[in-house]
Amino acid sequence: MSAFKINDTFEMNNPSVKIISEEIDVKQAGDIIVFSVKLCSADNLKIFSITPTVKGQNEDSELKYIFNSNTKHATINYYYVVPENFKDNGELEFSFYLEDSSKKVVVEKKIFIE
């Protein structure tokens, strides 16, 4: 985890998820998708998870992270390896879930694979 400008991510009175990714050029099974995810809240962060619509080739493609108490911001790097059984010309969707001590937020990210 690393520090970042909280003003770039923070949304007033809500836990916030900001997804940063380079241009994603996935063409085949085995390619890697990388997201850097910035998380923050005025309250303490509790749980963060990433769930893809299709489980990746890597075991940790379904991520669930429980924060230590008194955590208000974090940056998590997430790696997804496109599985062998993924069909060409398909769409992957990732669900980013963040819960703080009082609210929940879900952000969806879609990626089309040629």
mmCIF file of C-alpha atoms in Angstrom:
data_model
loop_
_atom_site.group_PDB
_atom_site.id
_atom_site.type_symbol
_atom_site.label_atom_id
_atom_site.label_comp_id
_atom_site.label_asym_id
_atom_site.label_seq_id
_atom_site.Cartn_x
_atom_site.Cartn_y
_atom_site.Cartn_z
ATOM 1 C CA MET A 1 0.000 0.000 0.000
ATOM 2 C CA SER A 2 1.156 3.526 -0.648
ATOM 3 C CA ALA A 3 0.161 7.121 -0.016
ATOM 4 C CA PHE A 4 -1.786 9.256 -2.478
ATOM 5 C CA LYS A 5 -3.594 12.592 -2.598
ATOM 6 C CA ILE A 6 -6.836 11.977 -0.768
ATOM 7 C CA ASN A 7 -8.536 14.932 -2.523
ATOM 8 C CA ASP A 8 -8.163 13.127 -5.877
ATOM 9 C CA THR A 9 -10.256 10.190 -4.655
ATOM 10 C CA PHE A 10 -12.424 11.312 -1.751
ATOM 11 C CA GLU A 11 -16.165 11.777 -2.251
ATOM 12 C CA MET A 12 -17.853 13.592 0.597
ATOM 13 C CA ASN A 13 -19.601 11.291 3.097
ATOM 14 C CA ASN A 14 -19.031 8.118 1.067
ATOM 15 C CA PRO A 15 -16.393 5.447 0.821
ATOM 16 C CA SER A 16 -14.635 6.065 -2.498
ATOM 17 C CA VAL A 17 -13.123 3.746 -5.097
ATOM 18 C CA LYS A 18 -10.968 5.171 -7.877
ATOM 19 C CA ILE A 19 -9.763 2.677 -10.497
ATOM 20 C CA ILE A 20 -6.569 3.547 -12.325
ATOM 21 C CA SER A 21 -5.478 1.416 -15.266
ATOM 22 C CA GLU A 22 -3.145 1.796 -18.185
ATOM 23 C CA GLU A 23 -4.580 1.271 -21.653
ATOM 24 C CA ILE A 24 -5.741 -2.328 -21.575
ATOM 25 C CA ASP A 25 -4.825 -4.292 -24.708
ATOM 26 C CA VAL A 26 -5.935 -7.843 -24.016
ATOM 27 C CA LYS A 27 -5.976 -10.144 -27.007
ATOM 28 C CA GLN A 28 -5.812 -13.715 -25.705
ATOM 29 C CA ALA A 29 -5.865 -16.105 -22.778
ATOM 30 C CA GLY A 30 -2.893 -15.650 -20.492
ATOM 31 C CA ASP A 31 -2.776 -11.856 -20.954
ATOM 32 C CA ILE A 32 -2.663 -9.864 -17.717
ATOM 33 C CA ILE A 33 -4.967 -7.009 -16.715
ATOM 34 C CA VAL A 34 -3.662 -4.710 -13.975
ATOM 35 C CA PHE A 35 -5.661 -2.196 -11.948
ATOM 36 C CA SER A 36 -4.357 0.142 -9.285
ATOM 37 C CA VAL A 37 -7.273 0.905 -6.979
ATOM 38 C CA LYS A 38 -7.334 3.892 -4.618
ATOM 39 C CA LEU A 39 -9.665 3.613 -1.646
ATOM 40 C CA CYS A 40 -10.603 6.138 0.999
ATOM 41 C CA SER A 41 -13.285 7.182 3.446
ATOM 42 C CA ALA A 42 -13.902 9.675 6.226
ATOM 43 C CA ASP A 43 -14.836 6.618 8.318
ATOM 44 C CA ASN A 44 -12.691 3.539 8.833
ATOM 45 C CA LEU A 45 -12.423 1.153 5.878
ATOM 46 C CA LYS A 46 -13.668 -2.344 6.708
ATOM 47 C CA ILE A 47 -13.865 -4.620 3.649
ATOM 48 C CA PHE A 48 -12.761 -4.381 0.027
ATOM 49 C CA SER A 49 -13.350 -6.992 -2.654
ATOM 50 C CA ILE A 50 -12.981 -7.444 -6.394
ATOM 51 C CA THR A 51 -15.113 -10.035 -8.146
ATOM 52 C CA PRO A 52 -14.732 -10.726 -11.885
ATOM 53 C CA THR A 53 -17.635 -12.195 -13.893
ATOM 54 C CA VAL A 54 -15.240 -14.942 -15.037
ATOM 55 C CA LYS A 55 -12.717 -16.279 -12.539
ATOM 56 C CA GLY A 56 -9.178 -15.547 -13.725
ATOM 57 C CA GLN A 57 -6.422 -18.053 -14.295
ATOM 58 C CA ASN A 58 -4.686 -16.741 -11.153
ATOM 59 C CA GLU A 59 -5.978 -18.040 -7.816
ATOM 60 C CA ASP A 60 -6.293 -14.557 -6.317
ATOM 61 C CA SER A 61 -8.488 -13.185 -9.143
ATOM 62 C CA GLU A 62 -11.340 -13.058 -6.606
ATOM 63 C CA LEU A 63 -9.955 -10.730 -3.981
ATOM 64 C CA LYS A 64 -11.312 -10.020 -0.512
ATOM 65 C CA TYR A 65 -9.386 -7.792 1.880
ATOM 66 C CA ILE A 66 -10.306 -6.946 5.484
ATOM 67 C CA PHE A 67 -8.670 -3.781 6.787
ATOM 68 C CA ASN A 68 -7.058 -3.226 10.168
ATOM 69 C CA SER A 69 -8.903 -0.780 12.394
ATOM 70 C CA ASN A 70 -8.257 2.943 11.852
ATOM 71 C CA THR A 71 -7.508 2.608 8.120
ATOM 72 C CA LYS A 72 -8.909 5.560 6.175
ATOM 73 C CA HIS A 73 -7.142 5.124 2.809
ATOM 74 C CA ALA A 74 -5.235 2.524 0.833
ATOM 75 C CA THR A 75 -3.956 1.670 -2.637
ATOM 76 C CA ILE A 76 -4.230 -1.905 -3.849
ATOM 77 C CA ASN A 77 -2.725 -3.306 -7.054
ATOM 78 C CA TYR A 78 -4.876 -6.033 -8.600
ATOM 79 C CA TYR A 79 -3.771 -8.536 -11.245
ATOM 80 C CA TYR A 80 -6.095 -10.650 -13.385
ATOM 81 C CA VAL A 81 -4.881 -13.332 -15.807
ATOM 82 C CA VAL A 82 -7.370 -13.983 -18.629
ATOM 83 C CA PRO A 83 -8.370 -17.673 -18.369
ATOM 84 C CA GLU A 84 -8.027 -20.274 -21.133
ATOM 85 C CA ASN A 85 -11.806 -20.784 -21.290
ATOM 86 C CA PHE A 86 -12.571 -17.114 -22.045
ATOM 87 C CA LYS A 87 -14.268 -16.611 -25.419
ATOM 88 C CA ASP A 88 -12.927 -14.135 -27.978
ATOM 89 C CA ASN A 89 -15.045 -11.030 -28.545
ATOM 90 C CA GLY A 90 -16.335 -11.206 -25.007
ATOM 91 C CA GLU A 91 -16.727 -8.776 -22.180
ATOM 92 C CA LEU A 92 -15.272 -9.056 -18.694
ATOM 93 C CA GLU A 93 -16.864 -7.179 -15.847
ATOM 94 C CA PHE A 94 -15.217 -6.488 -12.510
ATOM 95 C CA SER A 95 -17.191 -5.520 -9.426
ATOM 96 C CA PHE A 96 -15.267 -3.411 -6.874
ATOM 97 C CA TYR A 97 -16.969 -3.419 -3.458
ATOM 98 C CA LEU A 98 -15.904 -1.164 -0.591
ATOM 99 C CA GLU A 99 -17.450 -0.961 2.851
ATOM 100 C CA ASP A 100 -16.548 1.474 5.608
ATOM 101 C CA SER A 101 -17.962 1.592 9.124
ATOM 102 C CA SER A 102 -21.237 3.145 7.936
ATOM 103 C CA LYS A 103 -21.747 2.751 4.142
ATOM 104 C CA LYS A 104 -21.108 0.534 1.129
ATOM 105 C CA VAL A 105 -20.266 1.341 -2.487
ATOM 106 C CA VAL A 106 -19.955 -0.806 -5.627
ATOM 107 C CA VAL A 107 -18.137 0.295 -8.784
ATOM 108 C CA GLU A 108 -18.321 -1.721 -12.013
ATOM 109 C CA LYS A 109 -15.607 -1.807 -14.698
ATOM 110 C CA LYS A 110 -16.121 -3.497 -18.095
ATOM 111 C CA ILE A 111 -13.389 -4.590 -20.505
ATOM 112 C CA PHE A 112 -14.026 -5.883 -24.027
ATOM 113 C CA ILE A 113 -11.642 -8.571 -25.274
ATOM 114 C CA GLU A 114 -11.244 -8.948 -29.046
#
